[in-house]
Amino acid sequence: MVHAIRIHEYGGPEALRWDEVEVGDPGPGQVRLRQTAVGLNYIDTYHRSGLYKLPQLPAVIGTEGAGVVEAVGPDVTTLKVGDRVAYAPLIGAYAESRLAPADRLVPLPSWIEDRQAAAMMLQGMTAQFLIRSTYAVQPGDTILVQAAAGGVGLILCQWAKHLGATVIGTVSSDEKAELARANGCDHPIVYTRENFVNRVKDITDGQGVPVVYDGVGKTTFMDSLDCLRPRGFMVLFGAASGPVPPLDLQLLAAKGSLYVTRPTLFTYVAKRDDMMTSAADLFEVVHAGGVNINVRQTFPLRDAAEAHRALESRGTTGSTVLLP
């Protein structure tokens, strides 16, 4: 028997329970992992609250982790006992040990340590598809990143800067502005005292930006549209402030023939080849020094409720890891 964080009903952080669970032997195509680090992501709060429904309850939440293979099932030839691996997105991460499909695990190079791996897979591969696929950032682009001091935001800022873009980012405080600036954000905007639409127009000489990456949602969406130049891309990849209400598509025409998309990592890495390509791209830019993955907070896994409270109250910056 091992311990895991489970929800028995949807709710606030208090719904997270430290339960004893049984992890059996791996079946065909599976391995059993001893987990060494688990990533904390905003999607975890969506699963906990019921914004994103789970197939059944009770359920172990969490979608990202790293660990060591301790047993392999029949027909598994790509991994062996002792291999270090990481994964995302794969529900069931908030556990000391778990079963996982071998074809959803990424072997880790020796230079990536476990906590770093648990902090980089979901957020890093999210940043990868956002700026390499959804809208491919080009040298000379000026882009807007909402919540630039968050986990995905800091990676987006660094990676876009590495690609030769000028980065504008919104943050909630002067402290977060300095953090964003240190991670590639050329123009941090403290939205609590500045109108970010006006500032974006000032920075771009009234033109607007070709793309907005918005993981905030309800409170920023409409203003984000006003930051775009004609035929610009509104990339909504999260809903930290709540889901965006239904949108009158005619508004997109009125604001300049805009594009809106709501992508998720699950779609972009559904095929193993795509997942491995995304992870390889991420590992390459990190190894080259274009992106630094800094774990800025850690919590014991059993204190996941405390970690959720900190995340939802904007009390965290960058990446947070839970330690089994």
CSV table of C-alpha atoms in Angstrom, one decimal:
chain,number,residue,atom,x,y,z
A,1,MET,CA,0.0,0.0,0.0
A,2,VAL,CA,1.1,3.5,-0.8
A,3,HIS,CA,-0.4,7.0,-0.3
A,4,ALA,CA,-2.0,9.2,-2.9
A,5,ILE,CA,-4.0,12.4,-3.0
A,6,ARG,CA,-7.6,11.6,-4.1
A,7,ILE,CA,-10.8,13.5,-4.5
A,8,HIS,CA,-14.1,11.8,-3.5
A,9,GLU,CA,-16.2,14.8,-4.6
A,10,TYR,CA,-15.5,18.0,-6.5
A,11,GLY,CA,-14.8,21.0,-4.4
A,12,GLY,CA,-12.1,23.4,-3.0
A,13,PRO,CA,-8.7,22.4,-1.7
A,14,GLU,CA,-10.3,20.7,1.3
A,15,ALA,CA,-11.6,18.0,-1.1
A,16,LEU,CA,-8.0,16.7,-1.5
A,17,ARG,CA,-7.5,13.6,0.7
A,18,TRP,CA,-4.3,11.8,1.7
A,19,ASP,CA,-5.6,8.2,1.1
A,20,GLU,CA,-3.9,4.8,1.3
A,21,VAL,CA,-4.2,3.0,-2.0
A,22,GLU,CA,-3.0,-0.2,-3.5
A,23,VAL,CA,-0.8,-0.3,-6.6
A,24,GLY,CA,-0.8,-3.7,-8.3
A,25,ASP,CA,1.7,-5.3,-10.7
A,26,PRO,CA,1.9,-3.7,-14.1
A,27,GLY,CA,-0.2,-5.3,-16.9
A,28,PRO,CA,0.6,-5.6,-20.6
A,29,GLY,CA,2.2,-2.4,-21.9
A,30,GLN,CA,2.5,-0.9,-18.4
A,31,VAL,CA,5.2,-0.1,-15.9
A,32,ARG,CA,5.1,0.7,-12.2
A,33,LEU,CA,6.8,4.0,-11.2
A,34,ARG,CA,8.2,5.0,-7.9
A,35,GLN,CA,7.5,8.7,-8.1
A,36,THR,CA,10.2,11.2,-7.0
A,37,ALA,CA,8.5,14.5,-7.9
A,38,VAL,CA,5.1,15.6,-9.1
A,39,GLY,CA,4.3,18.8,-11.0
A,40,LEU,CA,1.7,21.3,-9.8
A,41,ASN,CA,-0.4,22.8,-12.6
A,42,TYR,CA,-3.5,24.9,-12.8
A,43,ILE,CA,-5.3,22.1,-14.6
A,44,ASP,CA,-5.1,20.2,-11.3
A,45,THR,CA,-7.5,22.8,-9.8
A,46,TYR,CA,-9.9,22.3,-12.7
A,47,HIS,CA,-10.0,18.6,-12.1
A,48,ARG,CA,-10.4,19.1,-8.3
A,49,SER,CA,-13.2,21.7,-8.7
A,50,GLY,CA,-15.1,19.8,-11.4
A,51,LEU,CA,-14.6,22.4,-14.1
A,52,TYR,CA,-13.1,19.5,-16.0
A,53,LYS,CA,-15.0,16.4,-15.2
A,54,LEU,CA,-13.2,13.1,-14.5
A,55,PRO,CA,-14.4,9.7,-15.7
A,56,GLN,CA,-15.2,8.6,-12.1
A,57,LEU,CA,-14.7,9.4,-8.4
A,58,PRO,CA,-12.8,8.8,-6.2
A,59,ALA,CA,-9.9,9.7,-8.4
A,60,VAL,CA,-6.2,10.5,-8.1
A,61,ILE,CA,-5.6,13.9,-9.8
A,62,GLY,CA,-2.4,15.4,-11.2
A,63,THR,CA,-1.1,15.1,-14.8
A,64,GLU,CA,2.7,15.4,-14.5
A,65,GLY,CA,5.5,13.6,-12.7
A,66,ALA,CA,8.9,12.0,-12.8
A,67,GLY,CA,10.3,8.9,-11.2
A,68,VAL,CA,12.0,5.6,-11.5
A,69,VAL,CA,10.7,2.4,-13.2
A,70,GLU,CA,10.4,-0.3,-10.5
A,71,ALA,CA,8.6,-3.0,-12.5
A,72,VAL,CA,7.7,-3.6,-16.1
A,73,GLY,CA,4.7,-5.5,-17.5
A,74,PRO,CA,4.6,-8.1,-20.3
A,75,ASP,CA,5.5,-6.9,-23.8
A,76,VAL,CA,7.3,-3.7,-22.6
A,77,THR,CA,10.6,-3.5,-24.4
A,78,THR,CA,11.3,0.3,-24.4
A,79,LEU,CA,11.9,0.6,-20.7
A,80,LYS,CA,13.6,-1.4,-17.9
A,81,VAL,CA,13.8,-1.4,-14.2
A,82,GLY,CA,15.9,1.5,-13.0
A,83,ASP,CA,15.1,3.8,-15.9
A,84,ARG,CA,14.4,7.5,-15.0
A,85,VAL,CA,11.3,8.8,-16.8
A,86,ALA,CA,8.9,11.7,-16.8
A,87,TYR,CA,5.5,12.3,-18.3
A,88,ALA,CA,2.7,14.7,-19.1
A,89,PRO,CA,-0.2,14.8,-19.5
A,90,LEU,CA,-1.3,11.6,-17.7
A,91,ILE,CA,-3.9,11.8,-15.0
A,92,GLY,CA,-3.1,10.1,-11.7
A,93,ALA,CA,0.1,11.8,-10.8
A,94,TYR,CA,-0.5,12.7,-7.1
A,95,ALA,CA,0.8,9.4,-5.8
A,96,GLU,CA,3.9,7.9,-4.2
A,97,SER,CA,3.7,5.1,-6.8
A,98,ARG,CA,1.6,4.4,-9.8
A,99,LEU,CA,1.0,2.3,-12.9
A,100,ALA,CA,1.5,4.1,-16.2
A,101,PRO,CA,1.4,3.1,-19.9
A,102,ALA,CA,5.0,2.7,-21.1
A,103,ASP,CA,4.3,4.5,-24.4
A,104,ARG,CA,3.4,7.7,-22.5
A,105,LEU,CA,6.7,7.9,-20.7
A,106,VAL,CA,9.7,9.9,-21.8
A,107,PRO,CA,13.2,8.7,-20.8
A,108,LEU,CA,15.2,11.4,-19.1
A,109,PRO,CA,18.7,12.5,-20.1
A,110,SER,CA,21.2,12.3,-17.2
A,111,TRP,CA,21.6,16.1,-17.0
A,112,ILE,CA,17.9,16.7,-16.1
A,113,GLU,CA,17.2,16.0,-12.4
A,114,ASP,CA,13.9,14.7,-11.2
A,115,ARG,CA,12.4,17.9,-9.7
A,116,GLN,CA,13.3,19.8,-12.8
A,117,ALA,CA,11.7,17.2,-15.0
A,118,ALA,CA,8.5,17.2,-13.0
A,119,ALA,CA,8.4,21.0,-13.3
A,120,MET,CA,9.0,21.1,-17.1
A,121,MET,CA,7.1,18.5,-18.9
A,122,LEU,CA,3.5,19.8,-18.9
A,123,GLN,CA,4.4,23.5,-18.8
A,124,GLY,CA,7.3,23.1,-21.2
A,125,MET,CA,5.5,21.0,-23.8
A,126,THR,CA,2.6,23.4,-23.5
A,127,ALA,CA,4.9,26.3,-24.3
A,128,GLN,CA,6.4,24.3,-27.1
A,129,PHE,CA,3.2,23.7,-29.0
A,130,LEU,CA,2.0,27.3,-28.3
A,131,ILE,CA,4.9,29.0,-29.9
A,132,ARG,CA,6.0,26.4,-32.4
A,133,SER,CA,2.7,25.1,-33.7
A,134,THR,CA,-0.4,27.0,-32.7
A,135,TYR,CA,1.2,30.3,-33.7
A,136,ALA,CA,4.8,29.9,-34.8
A,137,VAL,CA,6.7,32.8,-33.4
A,138,GLN,CA,9.1,34.4,-35.8
A,139,PRO,CA,12.2,36.6,-35.3
A,140,GLY,CA,10.9,40.2,-35.1
A,141,ASP,CA,7.4,39.4,-33.8
A,142,THR,CA,6.1,41.3,-30.8
A,143,ILE,CA,3.9,39.1,-28.7
A,144,LEU,CA,1.7,39.4,-25.5
A,145,VAL,CA,1.9,36.8,-22.8
A,146,GLN,CA,-0.8,37.1,-20.1
A,147,ALA,CA,0.4,36.0,-16.6
A,148,ALA,CA,4.0,36.2,-17.7
A,149,ALA,CA,5.4,35.3,-14.2
A,150,GLY,CA,3.5,32.0,-14.1
A,151,GLY,CA,4.9,28.6,-14.9
A,152,VAL,CA,4.0,28.5,-18.6
A,153,GLY,CA,4.4,32.3,-18.8
A,154,LEU,CA,8.1,32.3,-17.7
A,155,ILE,CA,8.9,29.5,-20.2
A,156,LEU,CA,7.0,31.3,-23.0
A,157,CYS,CA,8.9,34.5,-22.3
A,158,GLN,CA,12.3,32.8,-22.4
A,159,TRP,CA,11.6,30.7,-25.5
A,160,ALA,CA,10.0,33.5,-27.5
A,161,LYS,CA,13.0,35.7,-26.6
A,162,HIS,CA,15.3,32.9,-27.7
A,163,LEU,CA,13.5,32.8,-31.1
A,164,GLY,CA,14.1,36.5,-31.5
A,165,ALA,CA,10.7,38.0,-30.5
A,166,THR,CA,10.0,41.1,-28.4
A,167,VAL,CA,7.9,40.0,-25.4
A,168,ILE,CA,5.2,42.0,-23.6
A,169,GLY,CA,3.9,40.4,-20.5
A,170,THR,CA,1.2,41.1,-17.9
A,171,VAL,CA,1.9,40.5,-14.1
A,172,SER,CA,0.2,41.5,-10.9
A,173,SER,CA,3.0,43.0,-8.9
A,174,ASP,CA,6.4,44.8,-9.2
A,175,GLU,CA,8.1,41.7,-7.8
A,176,LYS,CA,6.6,39.5,-10.6
A,177,ALA,CA,7.5,42.2,-13.1
A,178,GLU,CA,11.2,41.9,-12.2
A,179,LEU,CA,10.9,38.1,-12.4
A,180,ALA,CA,9.4,38.3,-15.8
A,181,ARG,CA,12.0,40.8,-17.0
A,182,ALA,CA,14.8,38.5,-15.8
A,183,ASN,CA,13.2,35.7,-17.9
A,184,GLY,CA,13.0,37.4,-21.3
A,185,CYS,CA,10.0,39.7,-20.9
A,186,ASP,CA,11.1,43.0,-22.5
A,187,HIS,CA,8.0,45.0,-21.4
A,188,PRO,CA,6.3,43.7,-18.1
A,189,ILE,CA,3.0,45.5,-17.5
A,190,VAL,CA,1.7,45.6,-13.9
A,191,TYR,CA,-2.0,45.2,-14.8
A,192,THR,CA,-3.2,46.2,-11.3
A,193,ARG,CA,-2.2,49.8,-12.0
A,194,GLU,CA,-1.7,50.0,-15.8
A,195,ASN,CA,-4.2,49.5,-18.6
A,196,PHE,CA,-2.5,46.7,-20.6
A,197,VAL,CA,-4.4,47.4,-23.8
A,198,ASN,CA,-3.2,51.0,-23.8
A,199,ARG,CA,0.4,49.9,-23.0
A,200,VAL,CA,0.4,47.3,-25.8
A,201,LYS,CA,-0.8,49.9,-28.3
A,202,ASP,CA,1.9,52.3,-27.1
A,203,ILE,CA,4.7,49.7,-27.4
A,204,THR,CA,3.6,48.6,-30.8
A,205,ASP,CA,2.9,52.2,-32.1
A,206,GLY,CA,-0.8,51.5,-32.3
A,207,GLN,CA,-0.4,48.4,-34.5
A,208,GLY,CA,-1.2,45.7,-31.9
A,209,VAL,CA,0.4,42.2,-31.7
A,210,PRO,CA,0.1,39.2,-34.0
A,211,VAL,CA,-0.7,36.9,-31.1
A,212,VAL,CA,-1.8,36.9,-27.5
A,213,TYR,CA,-1.1,33.8,-25.3
A,214,ASP,CA,-3.8,33.9,-22.6
A,215,GLY,CA,-4.0,31.4,-19.8
A,216,VAL,CA,-6.1,33.6,-17.6
A,217,GLY,CA,-9.4,33.5,-19.3
A,218,LYS,CA,-12.5,35.3,-18.2
A,219,THR,CA,-11.0,38.5,-16.8
A,220,THR,CA,-8.5,39.2,-19.6
A,221,PHE,CA,-10.1,37.7,-22.8
A,222,MET,CA,-12.0,40.6,-24.2
A,223,ASP,CA,-9.1,43.0,-23.5
A,224,SER,CA,-6.7,40.5,-25.1
A,225,LEU,CA,-8.8,40.7,-28.3
A,226,ASP,CA,-8.3,44.5,-28.3
A,227,CYS,CA,-4.5,44.0,-28.2
A,228,LEU,CA,-4.4,42.1,-31.5
A,229,ARG,CA,-3.6,43.6,-34.9
A,230,PRO,CA,-5.9,42.7,-37.8
A,231,ARG,CA,-5.9,39.0,-38.5
A,232,GLY,CA,-4.2,38.3,-35.2
A,233,PHE,CA,-4.4,35.1,-33.2
A,234,MET,CA,-6.0,34.9,-29.8
A,235,VAL,CA,-4.6,31.7,-28.2
A,236,LEU,CA,-6.6,30.9,-25.1
A,237,PHE,CA,-4.9,28.0,-23.3
A,238,GLY,CA,-6.3,28.3,-19.8
A,239,ALA,CA,-8.9,29.7,-17.5
A,240,ALA,CA,-7.2,30.7,-14.2
A,241,SER,CA,-9.8,33.4,-13.6
A,242,GLY,CA,-12.8,31.3,-14.8
A,243,PRO,CA,-14.1,30.1,-18.2
A,244,VAL,CA,-14.7,32.7,-21.0
A,245,PRO,CA,-18.5,33.3,-21.6
A,246,PRO,CA,-20.0,32.4,-25.0
A,247,LEU,CA,-18.6,34.6,-27.7
A,248,ASP,CA,-20.5,36.3,-30.6
A,249,LEU,CA,-18.3,35.4,-33.5
A,250,GLN,CA,-19.3,38.5,-35.4
A,251,LEU,CA,-17.2,40.4,-32.9
A,252,LEU,CA,-14.1,38.8,-34.4
A,253,ALA,CA,-15.0,40.4,-37.8
A,254,ALA,CA,-15.6,43.8,-36.2
A,255,LYS,CA,-12.2,43.7,-34.4
A,256,GLY,CA,-10.2,42.9,-37.5
A,257,SER,CA,-10.9,39.4,-38.8
A,258,LEU,CA,-9.4,37.8,-35.8
A,259,TYR,CA,-8.7,34.1,-35.1
A,260,VAL,CA,-9.5,32.5,-31.8
A,261,THR,CA,-8.3,29.0,-30.7
A,262,ARG,CA,-8.6,27.0,-27.5
A,263,PRO,CA,-5.8,24.4,-27.8
A,264,THR,CA,-4.8,21.8,-25.2
A,265,LEU,CA,-1.6,19.8,-24.8
A,266,PHE,CA,-3.7,16.5,-24.8
A,267,THR,CA,-4.5,17.0,-28.4
A,268,TYR,CA,-1.0,18.1,-29.5
A,269,VAL,CA,0.8,15.1,-27.9
A,270,ALA,CA,-2.0,12.4,-28.4
A,271,LYS,CA,0.4,10.5,-30.7
A,272,ARG,CA,3.6,9.1,-29.2
A,273,ASP,CA,5.7,10.5,-32.1
A,274,ASP,CA,4.3,14.0,-31.5
A,275,MET,CA,4.9,13.7,-27.8
A,276,MET,CA,8.5,12.6,-28.3
A,277,THR,CA,9.1,15.4,-30.8
A,278,SER,CA,7.7,18.0,-28.4
A,279,ALA,CA,9.8,16.6,-25.5
A,280,ALA,CA,13.0,16.6,-27.6
A,281,ASP,CA,12.4,20.2,-28.7
A,282,LEU,CA,12.0,21.2,-25.1
A,283,PHE,CA,15.0,19.3,-23.9
A,284,GLU,CA,17.1,20.9,-26.7
A,285,VAL,CA,16.2,24.5,-25.8
A,286,VAL,CA,16.8,23.8,-22.1
A,287,HIS,CA,20.1,22.2,-22.7
A,288,ALA,CA,21.1,25.1,-25.0
A,289,GLY,CA,20.4,27.6,-22.2
A,290,GLY,CA,17.5,29.2,-24.1
A,291,VAL,CA,15.1,28.2,-21.4
A,292,ASN,CA,15.8,27.8,-17.7
A,293,ILE,CA,13.5,25.7,-15.6
A,294,ASN,CA,13.6,26.9,-12.0
A,295,VAL,CA,11.6,25.2,-9.3
A,296,ARG,CA,10.5,28.1,-7.2
A,297,GLN,CA,8.3,26.3,-4.6
A,298,THR,CA,8.1,22.8,-3.2
A,299,PHE,CA,5.4,21.2,-1.0
A,300,PRO,CA,5.2,17.7,0.5
A,301,LEU,CA,2.7,15.8,-1.6
A,302,ARG,CA,0.5,15.2,1.4
A,303,ASP,CA,0.1,19.0,1.7
A,304,ALA,CA,-1.3,19.3,-1.8
A,305,ALA,CA,-4.3,21.3,-0.5
A,306,GLU,CA,-1.9,24.0,0.8
A,307,ALA,CA,-0.2,24.1,-2.6
A,308,HIS,CA,-3.5,24.5,-4.3
A,309,ARG,CA,-4.4,27.4,-2.0
A,310,ALA,CA,-1.1,29.1,-2.8
A,311,LEU,CA,-1.6,28.6,-6.6
A,312,GLU,CA,-5.1,29.9,-6.7
A,313,SER,CA,-4.3,32.9,-4.6
A,314,ARG,CA,-1.5,33.9,-6.9
A,315,GLY,CA,0.9,33.1,-4.1
A,316,THR,CA,3.3,31.2,-6.4
A,317,THR,CA,5.6,32.2,-9.2
A,318,GLY,CA,7.1,29.9,-11.9
A,319,SER,CA,7.1,26.2,-11.3
A,320,THR,CA,6.0,24.3,-8.2
A,321,VAL,CA,6.7,20.7,-7.4
A,322,LEU,CA,5.1,18.3,-4.9
A,323,LEU,CA,7.4,15.8,-3.2
A,324,PRO,CA,6.1,12.3,-2.3
